Coordinates of C-alpha atoms in Angstrom, one line a residue:
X1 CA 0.0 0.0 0.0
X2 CA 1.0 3.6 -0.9
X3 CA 2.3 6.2 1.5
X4 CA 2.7 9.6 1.9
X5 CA 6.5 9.5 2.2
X6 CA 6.4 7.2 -0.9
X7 CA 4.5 9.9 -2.8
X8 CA 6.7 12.8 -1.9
X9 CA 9.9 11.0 -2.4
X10 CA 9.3 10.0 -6.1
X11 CA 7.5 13.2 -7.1
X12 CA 10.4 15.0 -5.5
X13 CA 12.5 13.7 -8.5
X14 CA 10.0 15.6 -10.6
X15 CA 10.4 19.0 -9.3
X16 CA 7.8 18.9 -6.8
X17 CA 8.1 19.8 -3.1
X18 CA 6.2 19.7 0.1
X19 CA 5.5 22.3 1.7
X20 CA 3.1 21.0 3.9
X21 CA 2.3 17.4 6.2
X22 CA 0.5 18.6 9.0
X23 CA -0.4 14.8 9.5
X24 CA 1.9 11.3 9.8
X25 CA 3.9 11.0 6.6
X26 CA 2.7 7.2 7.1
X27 CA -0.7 8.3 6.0
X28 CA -2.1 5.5 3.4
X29 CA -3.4 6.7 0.2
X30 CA -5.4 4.4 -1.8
X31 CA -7.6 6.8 -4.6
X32 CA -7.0 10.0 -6.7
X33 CA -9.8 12.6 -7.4
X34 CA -8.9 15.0 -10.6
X35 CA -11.0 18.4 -10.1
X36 CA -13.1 18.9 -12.7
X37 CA -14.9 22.3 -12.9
X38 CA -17.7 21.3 -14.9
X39 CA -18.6 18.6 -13.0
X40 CA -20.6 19.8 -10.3
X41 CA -20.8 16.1 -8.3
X42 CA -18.4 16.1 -5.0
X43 CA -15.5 13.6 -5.2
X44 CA -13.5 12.3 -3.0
X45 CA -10.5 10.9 -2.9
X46 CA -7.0 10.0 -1.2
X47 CA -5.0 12.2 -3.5
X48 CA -6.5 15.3 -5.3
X49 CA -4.5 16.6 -8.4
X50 CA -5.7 20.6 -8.6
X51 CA -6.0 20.7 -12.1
X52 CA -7.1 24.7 -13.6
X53 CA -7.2 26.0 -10.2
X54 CA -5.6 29.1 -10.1
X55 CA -5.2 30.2 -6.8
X56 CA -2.9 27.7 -4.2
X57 CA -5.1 28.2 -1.0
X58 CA -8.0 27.6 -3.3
X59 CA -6.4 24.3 -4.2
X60 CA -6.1 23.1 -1.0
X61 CA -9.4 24.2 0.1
X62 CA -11.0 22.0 -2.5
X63 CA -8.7 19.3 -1.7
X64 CA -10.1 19.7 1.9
X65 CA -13.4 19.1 0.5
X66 CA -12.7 16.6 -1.0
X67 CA -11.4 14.7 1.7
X68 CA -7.9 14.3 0.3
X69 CA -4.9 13.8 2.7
X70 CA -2.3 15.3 0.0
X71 CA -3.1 18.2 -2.6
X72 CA -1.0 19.1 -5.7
X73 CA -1.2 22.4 -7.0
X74 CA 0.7 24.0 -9.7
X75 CA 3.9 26.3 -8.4
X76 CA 3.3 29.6 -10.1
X77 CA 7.2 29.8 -9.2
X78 CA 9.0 27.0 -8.7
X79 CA 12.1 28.8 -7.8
X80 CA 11.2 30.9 -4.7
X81 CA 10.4 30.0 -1.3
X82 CA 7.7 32.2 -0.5
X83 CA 4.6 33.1 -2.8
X84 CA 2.0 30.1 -3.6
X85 CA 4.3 27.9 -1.2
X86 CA 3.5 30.2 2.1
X87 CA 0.3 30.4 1.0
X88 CA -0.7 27.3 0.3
X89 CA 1.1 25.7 3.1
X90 CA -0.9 28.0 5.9
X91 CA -3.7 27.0 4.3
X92 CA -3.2 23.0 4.0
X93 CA -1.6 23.6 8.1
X94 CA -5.7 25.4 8.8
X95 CA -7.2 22.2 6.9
X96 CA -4.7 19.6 7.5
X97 CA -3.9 18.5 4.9
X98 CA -0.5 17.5 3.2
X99 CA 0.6 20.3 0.2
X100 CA 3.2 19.6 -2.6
X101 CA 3.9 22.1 -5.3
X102 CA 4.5 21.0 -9.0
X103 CA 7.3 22.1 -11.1
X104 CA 5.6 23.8 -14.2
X105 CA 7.7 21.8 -16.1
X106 CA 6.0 18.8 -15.7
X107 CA 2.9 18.5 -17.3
X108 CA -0.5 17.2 -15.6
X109 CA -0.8 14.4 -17.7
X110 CA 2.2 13.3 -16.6
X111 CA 1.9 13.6 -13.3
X112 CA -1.6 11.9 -13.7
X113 CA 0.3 9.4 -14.9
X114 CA 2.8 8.9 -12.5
X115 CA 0.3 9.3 -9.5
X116 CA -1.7 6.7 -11.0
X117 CA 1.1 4.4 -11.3
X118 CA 2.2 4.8 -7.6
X119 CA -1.7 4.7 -6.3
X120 CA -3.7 2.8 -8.3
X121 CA -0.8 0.4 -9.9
X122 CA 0.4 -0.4 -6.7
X123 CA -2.3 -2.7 -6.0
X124 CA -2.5 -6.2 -6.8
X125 CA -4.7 -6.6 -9.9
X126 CA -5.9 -10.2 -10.6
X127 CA -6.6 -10.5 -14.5
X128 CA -3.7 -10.2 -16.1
X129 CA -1.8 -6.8 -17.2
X130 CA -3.7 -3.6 -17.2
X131 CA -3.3 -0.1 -19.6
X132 CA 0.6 -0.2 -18.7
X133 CA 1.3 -2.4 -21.1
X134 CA 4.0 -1.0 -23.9
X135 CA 3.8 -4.2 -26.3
X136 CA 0.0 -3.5 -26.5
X137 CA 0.5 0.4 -27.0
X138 CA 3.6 -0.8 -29.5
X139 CA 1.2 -2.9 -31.4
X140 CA -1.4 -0.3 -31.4
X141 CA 0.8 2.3 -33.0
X142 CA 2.8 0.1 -35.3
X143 CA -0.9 -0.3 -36.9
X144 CA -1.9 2.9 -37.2
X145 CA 1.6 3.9 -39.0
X146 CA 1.7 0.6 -40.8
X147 CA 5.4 0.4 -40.2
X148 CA 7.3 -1.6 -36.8
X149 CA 8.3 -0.4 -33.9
X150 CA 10.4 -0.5 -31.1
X151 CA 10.3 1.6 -27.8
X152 CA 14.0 2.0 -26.4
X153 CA 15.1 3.6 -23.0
X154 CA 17.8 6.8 -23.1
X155 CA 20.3 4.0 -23.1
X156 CA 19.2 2.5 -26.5
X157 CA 17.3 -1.1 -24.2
X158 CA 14.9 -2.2 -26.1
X159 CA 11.4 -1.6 -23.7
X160 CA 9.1 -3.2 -25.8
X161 CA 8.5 -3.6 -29.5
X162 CA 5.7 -4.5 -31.9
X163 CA 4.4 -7.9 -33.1
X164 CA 5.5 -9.6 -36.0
X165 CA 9.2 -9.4 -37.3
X166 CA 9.1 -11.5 -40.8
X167 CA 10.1 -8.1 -42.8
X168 CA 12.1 -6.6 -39.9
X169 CA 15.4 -5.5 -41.1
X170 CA 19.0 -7.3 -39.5
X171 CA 19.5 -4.4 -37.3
X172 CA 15.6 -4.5 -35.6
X173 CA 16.3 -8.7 -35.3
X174 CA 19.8 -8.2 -33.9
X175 CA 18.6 -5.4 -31.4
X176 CA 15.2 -7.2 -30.3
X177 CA 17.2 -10.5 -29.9
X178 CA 20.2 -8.8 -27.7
X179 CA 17.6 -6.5 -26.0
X180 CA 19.6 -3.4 -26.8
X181 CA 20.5 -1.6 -29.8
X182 CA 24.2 -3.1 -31.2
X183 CA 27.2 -1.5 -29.9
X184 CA 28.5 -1.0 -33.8
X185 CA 25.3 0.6 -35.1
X186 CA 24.8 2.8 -31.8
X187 CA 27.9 4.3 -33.0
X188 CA 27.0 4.7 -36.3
X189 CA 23.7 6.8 -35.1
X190 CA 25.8 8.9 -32.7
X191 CA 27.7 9.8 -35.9
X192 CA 24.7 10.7 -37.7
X193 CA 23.7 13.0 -34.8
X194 CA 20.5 10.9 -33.9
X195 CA 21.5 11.1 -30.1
X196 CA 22.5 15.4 -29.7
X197 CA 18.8 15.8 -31.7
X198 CA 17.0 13.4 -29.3
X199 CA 18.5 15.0 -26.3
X200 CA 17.7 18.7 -27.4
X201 CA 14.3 18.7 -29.4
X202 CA 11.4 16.9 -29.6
X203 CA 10.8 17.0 -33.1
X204 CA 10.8 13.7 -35.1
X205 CA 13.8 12.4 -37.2
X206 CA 14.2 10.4 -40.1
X207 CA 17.3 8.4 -40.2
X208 CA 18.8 7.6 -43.8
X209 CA 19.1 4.0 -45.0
X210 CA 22.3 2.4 -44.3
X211 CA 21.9 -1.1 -46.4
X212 CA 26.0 -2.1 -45.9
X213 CA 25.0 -2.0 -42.4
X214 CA 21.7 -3.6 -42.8
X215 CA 19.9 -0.8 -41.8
X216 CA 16.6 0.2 -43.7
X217 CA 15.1 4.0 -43.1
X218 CA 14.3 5.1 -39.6
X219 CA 11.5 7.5 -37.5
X220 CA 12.8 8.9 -34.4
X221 CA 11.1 10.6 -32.0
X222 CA 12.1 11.5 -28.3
X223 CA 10.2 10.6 -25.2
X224 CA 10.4 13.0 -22.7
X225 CA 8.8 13.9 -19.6
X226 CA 9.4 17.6 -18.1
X227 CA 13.0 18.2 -18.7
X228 CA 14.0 14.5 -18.6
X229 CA 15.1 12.3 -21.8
X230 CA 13.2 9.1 -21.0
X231 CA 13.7 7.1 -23.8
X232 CA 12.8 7.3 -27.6
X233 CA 10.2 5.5 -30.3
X234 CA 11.7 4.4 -33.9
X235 CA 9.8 3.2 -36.6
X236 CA 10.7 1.6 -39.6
X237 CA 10.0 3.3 -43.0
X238 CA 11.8 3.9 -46.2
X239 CA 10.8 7.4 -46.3
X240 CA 10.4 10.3 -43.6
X241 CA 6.5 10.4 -42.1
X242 CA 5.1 13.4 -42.9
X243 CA 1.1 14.7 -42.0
X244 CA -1.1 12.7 -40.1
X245 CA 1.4 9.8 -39.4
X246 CA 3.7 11.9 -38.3
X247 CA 1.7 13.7 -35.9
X248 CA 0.8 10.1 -34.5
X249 CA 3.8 9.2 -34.1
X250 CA 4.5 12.9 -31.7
X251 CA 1.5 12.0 -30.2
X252 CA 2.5 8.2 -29.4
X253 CA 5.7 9.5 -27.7
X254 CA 3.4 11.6 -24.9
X255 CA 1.5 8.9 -24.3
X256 CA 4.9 6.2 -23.9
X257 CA 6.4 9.1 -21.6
X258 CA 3.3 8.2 -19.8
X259 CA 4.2 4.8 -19.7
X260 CA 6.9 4.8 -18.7
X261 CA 6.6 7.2 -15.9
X262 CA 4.2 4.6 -14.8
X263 CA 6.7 1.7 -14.9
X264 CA 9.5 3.6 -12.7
X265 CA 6.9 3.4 -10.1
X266 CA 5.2 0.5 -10.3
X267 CA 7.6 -3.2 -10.3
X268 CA 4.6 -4.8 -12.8
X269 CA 2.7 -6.3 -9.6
X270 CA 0.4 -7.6 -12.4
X271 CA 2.8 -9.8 -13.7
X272 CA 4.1 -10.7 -10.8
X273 CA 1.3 -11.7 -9.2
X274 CA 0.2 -13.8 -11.9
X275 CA 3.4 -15.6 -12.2
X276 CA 3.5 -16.6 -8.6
X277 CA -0.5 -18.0 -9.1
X278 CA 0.8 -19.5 -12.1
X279 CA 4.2 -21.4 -10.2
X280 CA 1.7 -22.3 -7.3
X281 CA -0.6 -24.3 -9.8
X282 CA 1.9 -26.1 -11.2
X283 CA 3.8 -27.1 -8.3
X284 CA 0.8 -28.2 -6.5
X285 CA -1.7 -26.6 -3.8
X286 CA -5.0 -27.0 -1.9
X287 CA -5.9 -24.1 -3.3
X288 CA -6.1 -24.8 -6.9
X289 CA -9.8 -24.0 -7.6
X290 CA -9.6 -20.5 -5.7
X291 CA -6.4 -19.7 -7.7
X292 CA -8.1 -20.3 -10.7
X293 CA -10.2 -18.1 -9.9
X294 CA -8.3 -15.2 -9.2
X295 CA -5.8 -15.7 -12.5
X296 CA -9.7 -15.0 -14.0
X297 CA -9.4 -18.4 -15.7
X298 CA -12.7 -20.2 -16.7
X299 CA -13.5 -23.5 -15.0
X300 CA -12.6 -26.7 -16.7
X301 CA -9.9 -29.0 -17.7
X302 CA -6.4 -27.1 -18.7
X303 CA -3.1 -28.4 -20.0
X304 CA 0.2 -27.2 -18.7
X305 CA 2.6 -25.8 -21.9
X306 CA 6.4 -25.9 -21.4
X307 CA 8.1 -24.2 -23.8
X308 CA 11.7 -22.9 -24.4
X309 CA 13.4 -20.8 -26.7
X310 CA 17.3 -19.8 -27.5
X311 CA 19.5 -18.9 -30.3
X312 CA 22.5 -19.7 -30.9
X313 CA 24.4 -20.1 -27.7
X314 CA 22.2 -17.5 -25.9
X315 CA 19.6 -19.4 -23.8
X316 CA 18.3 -16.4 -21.8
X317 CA 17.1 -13.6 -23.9
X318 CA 15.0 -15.3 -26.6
X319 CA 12.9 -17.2 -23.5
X320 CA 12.6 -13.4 -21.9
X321 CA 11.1 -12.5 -25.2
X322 CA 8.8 -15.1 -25.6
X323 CA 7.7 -14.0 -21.9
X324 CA 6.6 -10.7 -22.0
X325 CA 4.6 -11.8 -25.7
X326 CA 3.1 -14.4 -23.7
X327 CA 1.9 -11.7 -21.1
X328 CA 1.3 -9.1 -22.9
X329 CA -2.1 -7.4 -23.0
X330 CA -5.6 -7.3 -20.5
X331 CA -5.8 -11.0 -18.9
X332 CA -9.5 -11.4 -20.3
X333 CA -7.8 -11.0 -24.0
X334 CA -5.8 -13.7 -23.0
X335 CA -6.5 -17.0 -23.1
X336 CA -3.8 -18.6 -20.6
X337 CA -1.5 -17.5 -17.7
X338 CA 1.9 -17.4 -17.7
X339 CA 5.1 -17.5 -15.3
X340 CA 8.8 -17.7 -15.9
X341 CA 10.4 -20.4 -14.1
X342 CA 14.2 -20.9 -14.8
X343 CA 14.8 -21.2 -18.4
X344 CA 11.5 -22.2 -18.9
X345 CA 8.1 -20.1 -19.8
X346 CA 4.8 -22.3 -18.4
X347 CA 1.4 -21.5 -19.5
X348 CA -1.9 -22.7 -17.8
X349 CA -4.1 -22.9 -20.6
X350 CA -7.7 -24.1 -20.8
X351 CA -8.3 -27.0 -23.0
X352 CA -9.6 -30.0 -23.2
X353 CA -9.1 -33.5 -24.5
X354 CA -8.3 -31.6 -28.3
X355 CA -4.9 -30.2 -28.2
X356 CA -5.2 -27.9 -30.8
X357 CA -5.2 -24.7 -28.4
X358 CA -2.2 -25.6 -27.4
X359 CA -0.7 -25.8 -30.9
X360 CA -2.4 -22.8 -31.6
X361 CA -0.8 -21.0 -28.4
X362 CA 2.4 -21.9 -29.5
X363 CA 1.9 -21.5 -32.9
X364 CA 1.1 -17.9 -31.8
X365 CA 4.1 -17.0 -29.9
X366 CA 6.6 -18.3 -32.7
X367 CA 4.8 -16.3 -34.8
X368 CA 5.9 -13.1 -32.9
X369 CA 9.6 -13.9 -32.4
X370 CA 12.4 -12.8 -34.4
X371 CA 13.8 -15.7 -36.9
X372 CA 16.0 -17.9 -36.1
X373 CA 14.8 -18.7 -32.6
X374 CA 14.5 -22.2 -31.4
X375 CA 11.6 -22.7 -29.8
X376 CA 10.9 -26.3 -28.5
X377 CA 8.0 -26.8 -26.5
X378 CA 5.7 -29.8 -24.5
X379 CA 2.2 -30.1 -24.1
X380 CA 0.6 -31.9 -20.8
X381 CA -2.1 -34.0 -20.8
X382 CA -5.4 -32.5 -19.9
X383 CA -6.2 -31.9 -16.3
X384 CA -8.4 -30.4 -13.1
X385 CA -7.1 -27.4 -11.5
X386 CA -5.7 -30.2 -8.6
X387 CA -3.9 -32.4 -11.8
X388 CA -2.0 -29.5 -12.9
X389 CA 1.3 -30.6 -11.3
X390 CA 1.0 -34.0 -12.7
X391 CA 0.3 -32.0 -16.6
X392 CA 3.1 -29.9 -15.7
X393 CA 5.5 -33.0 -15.5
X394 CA 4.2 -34.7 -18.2
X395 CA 4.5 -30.9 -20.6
X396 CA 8.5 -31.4 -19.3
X397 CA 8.7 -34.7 -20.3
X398 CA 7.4 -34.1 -23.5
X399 CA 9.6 -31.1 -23.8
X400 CA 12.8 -32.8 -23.0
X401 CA 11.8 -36.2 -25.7
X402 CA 13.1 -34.0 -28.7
X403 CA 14.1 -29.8 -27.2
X404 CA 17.4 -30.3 -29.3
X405 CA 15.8 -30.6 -32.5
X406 CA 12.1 -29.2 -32.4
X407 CA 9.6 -29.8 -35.0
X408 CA 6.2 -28.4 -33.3
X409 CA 4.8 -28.8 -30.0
X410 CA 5.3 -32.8 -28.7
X411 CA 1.2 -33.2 -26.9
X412 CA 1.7 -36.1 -23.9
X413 CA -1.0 -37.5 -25.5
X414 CA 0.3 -38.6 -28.8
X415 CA 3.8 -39.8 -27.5
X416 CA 2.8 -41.2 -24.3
X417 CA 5.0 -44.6 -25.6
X418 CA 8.3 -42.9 -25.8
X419 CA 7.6 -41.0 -22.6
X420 CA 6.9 -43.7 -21.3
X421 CA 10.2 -45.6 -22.1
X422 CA 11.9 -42.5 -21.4
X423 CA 10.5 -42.8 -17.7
X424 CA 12.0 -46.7 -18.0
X425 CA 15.1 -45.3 -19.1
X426 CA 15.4 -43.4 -16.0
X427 CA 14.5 -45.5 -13.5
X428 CA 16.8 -48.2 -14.9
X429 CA 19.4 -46.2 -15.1
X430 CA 18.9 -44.7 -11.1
X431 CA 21.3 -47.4 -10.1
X432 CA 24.4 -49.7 -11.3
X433 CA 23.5 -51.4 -14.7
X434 CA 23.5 -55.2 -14.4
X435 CA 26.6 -56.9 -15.3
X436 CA 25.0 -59.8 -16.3
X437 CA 21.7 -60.7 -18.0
X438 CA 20.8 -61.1 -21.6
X439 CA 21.3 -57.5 -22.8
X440 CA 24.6 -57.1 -20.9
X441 CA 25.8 -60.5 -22.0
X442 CA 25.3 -60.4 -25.9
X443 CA 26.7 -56.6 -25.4
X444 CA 29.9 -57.9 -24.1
X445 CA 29.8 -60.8 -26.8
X446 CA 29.2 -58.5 -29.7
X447 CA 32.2 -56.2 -28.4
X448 CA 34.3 -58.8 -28.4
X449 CA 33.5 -61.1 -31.1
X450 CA 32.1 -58.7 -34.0
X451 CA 28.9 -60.4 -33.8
X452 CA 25.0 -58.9 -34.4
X453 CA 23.4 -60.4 -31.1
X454 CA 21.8 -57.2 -29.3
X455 CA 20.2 -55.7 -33.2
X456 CA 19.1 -59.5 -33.5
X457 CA 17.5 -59.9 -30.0
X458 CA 15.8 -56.2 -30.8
X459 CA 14.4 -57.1 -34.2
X460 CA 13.0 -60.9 -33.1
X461 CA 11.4 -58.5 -29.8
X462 CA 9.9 -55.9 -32.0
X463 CA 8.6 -58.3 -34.7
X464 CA 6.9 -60.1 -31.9
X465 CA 9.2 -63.2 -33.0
X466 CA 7.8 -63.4 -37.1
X467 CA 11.0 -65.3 -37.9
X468 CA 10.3 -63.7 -41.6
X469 CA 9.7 -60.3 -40.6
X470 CA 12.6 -60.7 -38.2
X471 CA 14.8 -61.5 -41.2
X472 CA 14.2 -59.2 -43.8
X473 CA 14.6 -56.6 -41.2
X474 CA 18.1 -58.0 -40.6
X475 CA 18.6 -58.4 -44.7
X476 CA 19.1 -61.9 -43.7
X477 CA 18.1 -65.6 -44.4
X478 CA 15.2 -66.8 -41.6
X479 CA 18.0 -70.2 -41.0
X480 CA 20.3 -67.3 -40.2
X481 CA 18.2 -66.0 -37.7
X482 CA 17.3 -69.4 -36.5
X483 CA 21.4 -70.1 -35.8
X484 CA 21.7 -66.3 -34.3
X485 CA 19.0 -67.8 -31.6
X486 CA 20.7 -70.9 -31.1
X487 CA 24.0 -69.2 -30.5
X488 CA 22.8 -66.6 -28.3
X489 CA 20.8 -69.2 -26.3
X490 CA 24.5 -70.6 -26.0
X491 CA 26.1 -66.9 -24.8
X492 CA 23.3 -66.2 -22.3
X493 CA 19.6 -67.3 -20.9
X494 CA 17.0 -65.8 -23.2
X495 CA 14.2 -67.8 -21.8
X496 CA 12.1 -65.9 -25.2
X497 CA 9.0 -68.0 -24.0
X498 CA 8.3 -65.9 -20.5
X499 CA 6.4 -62.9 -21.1
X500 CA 8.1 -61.2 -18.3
X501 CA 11.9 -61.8 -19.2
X502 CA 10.6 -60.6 -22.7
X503 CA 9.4 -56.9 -20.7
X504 CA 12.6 -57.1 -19.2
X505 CA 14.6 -56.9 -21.9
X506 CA 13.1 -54.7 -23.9
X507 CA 13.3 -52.3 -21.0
X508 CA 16.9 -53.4 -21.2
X509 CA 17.5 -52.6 -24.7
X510 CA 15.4 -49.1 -24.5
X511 CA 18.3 -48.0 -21.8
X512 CA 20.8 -49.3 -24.4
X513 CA 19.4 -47.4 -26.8
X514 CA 19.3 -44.7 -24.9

């Protein structure tokens, strides 16, 4: 929960100052009130944001009204110690309430912003992300410019950037990929003079094409909030943006100084709360129904998605990407939760005995990654809200049966046999392999003698012991197979005719295999 001494201490970084805390600095604050002077309703609230009012003891009269504990009024003078701050100070010390004064630098929707982020924002939300979200706004205006784009901080990180990238030049792969503009092509743009403009106007820029360096055209615009560079927008484009797209794209970097004002004072509770639902689930709780619930999932059966994603020898980045796509937007337009465990991005989806969601999920977030990422991922069999532990194991199993070389989502359901054997595997392998026993014994025999016992065991095992079949797998005579069994019967004891020593060693032969 908010306090006071929260509020003034991040606003204070802004330009504003208190003049004024009659009360405990401790004082919660939970809800802001805007004045509105054509609104004749009384509101109420925590935090009252003086908007038009021109006088500072009027401010904090209405904020009295309105039952506020802190009032922000507009410092006429930002630079003196006396004037609207006396003023308004005597007056908030007669109401008691608390009275910070805003540098005029800083605009009101910004501060909004910023308030609402500390106030609002700083409680736990329950369905997914809220407004905050940069991707979404990214999307939004990559659409109405029909062009990418990427949102960068003042030190060129890559914040958030739009959705598909199948006609995104090298340099927008390579810097969505490393998660920060290259070091070589930063360089390149501090030659051009991209960086002084940015940090003195506000104006858009178009950056010339640079093909050798696998740059295409670039819009630049600064995002700035008061005084402070906070970061920039660039957008794609062969040619510069003139009219109404370039106007959109002034007005897009407002409303990302917004944003991000919001995300310096808020740690993305939404997120984080849903990722810790999200690791509860799968790692088991009583409280699965109830969690459900609150992730604003429907009821039902779900499957557990584990899914990976690297390129080259970087294992981090690409699975941070695929993260925040997989979170990105309101939880209702959503249709599973998400958490980041490890190297490892699990999604709670709802779905059924068809798999196809899942496919689709997946399907979805490859779609919005950059190429040449690796994405393997495992699908769990479907399960109650209680089951989800036991679909989480079997989405890691399914993961691990082929993560080096991926070829589309493995579902639990359709390769339940080699999971299976792949659980044999491992619990054969938990201890000391037998020294003896057929599979050990014909090992040892074809090591040392150059014979074809074990692939000859494996073939009459798999063909259910078709002497026929057996042999033109082997690209052999059926008399030759019938003297391999005779010889081998000589090396070890087969004992074919017991259906359990027949188990056995095909369990045997799967670890050898394996």
């Amino acid at each position: 929960m908010l306090k006071l001494d929260r509020l003034v201490n991040v606003l204070g970084g802004y330009g504003t100052r208190l003049v004024c805390a009659p009360a405990s600095r401790d004082v919660p604050l939970r809800s802001v009130v805007v004045h509105d002077p054509a609104d004749p309703r009384p509101a109420t609230g925590d935090v009252f944001l003086a908007v038009g009012v021109g006088s500072a003891p009027e401010a904090v009269r209405l904020g009295a009204a309105a039952r506020a504990a802190a009032v922000l009024v507009r410092d006429s003078d930002s630079g003196s110690d006396g004037g609207d701050g006396d003023d308004a100070a005597a007056e908030g010390r007669a109401a008691g309430v608390a009275v910070l004064l805003v540098d005029p630098a800083v605009s009101w929707s910004q501060l909004l912003g910023i308030v609402y982020g500390l106030v609002l924002e700083g409680r736990e939300t329950e369905a997914g992300r809220g407004p905050t979200d940069l991707f979404a706004f990214a999307d939004t205006l990559a659409g109405e410019l029909g062009y990418p784009v990427t949102v960068e901080d003042q030190m060129s990180r890559v914040l958030a950037y739009s959705g598909s990238q199948q006609t995104a030049d090298p340099v927008r792969l390579e810097t969505i990929l490393g998660r920060r503009v290259p070091e070589e092509m930063r360089g390149l743009l501090e030659g051009k003079g991209v960086f002084s403009h940015l940090a003195a106007s506000d104006e858009p820029l178009f950056v010339e094409p640079s093909p050798e360096h696998g740059l295409r055209g670039r819009m630049v615009v600064a995002v700035r909030a008061g005084r402070e560079l906070l970061g920039s927008i660039w957008v794609e484009c062969q040619r510069p943006l003139a009219g109404r797209q370039r106007d959109r794209l002034a007005d897009g970097a407002r409303a990302v100084a917004l944003h991000l004002l919001r995300s310096r004072v808020s740690a993305d509770l939404e997120r984080q709360v849903e990722s810790d639902l999200v690791i509860q689930l799968v790692e088991g709780t009583t409280d699965a129904p109830a969690l459900i619930s609150r992730l604003g999932l429907p009821g039902g059966q779900f499957r557990v998605i584990a899914l990976q994603a690297h390129v080259g020898a970087e294992r981090h980045a690409a699975v941070l990407t695929a993260f925040e796509r997989a979170t990105t937007g309101f939880g209702w337009s959503r249709p599973g939760r998400s958490a980041l465990f490890g190297n490892t991005l699990y999604t709670v989806l709802p779905c059924g005995n068809d798999a196809a969601p899942a496919r689709d999920w997946v399907r979805a977030i490859v779609s919005v990654l950059p190429r040449g990422v690796i994405v393997p991922a495992g699908v769990g069999g479907p399960a109650e809200p209680a089951q989800l532990p036991a679909s989480r194991q079997e989405a890691d199993e399914s993961l691990a049966l082929r993560a080096a070389v991926p070829a589309g989502p493995v579902v639990y359901d359709e390769s339940w046999d080699e999971i299976l054997l792949q659980r044999l595997r491992a619990a054969a392998s938990s201890g000391r392999t037998p020294a003896r026993g057929p599979v050990a014994d014909l090992t040892r025999h074809d090591t040392e003698h150059g014979t074809r016992y074990v692939e000859t065991l494996r073939a009459w095992l798999e063909a259910q012991g078709d002497l026929a079949a057996v042999a033109t797998r082997l690209g052999v005579h059926p008399n030759t197979v019938r003297y391999r069994l005779r010889k081998m019967a000589a090396v070890t004891s087969l004992e074919l005719d017991r259906p359990e020593k027949r188990l056995a060693m095909i369990i045997g032969l799967a670890l050898h295999q394996g």
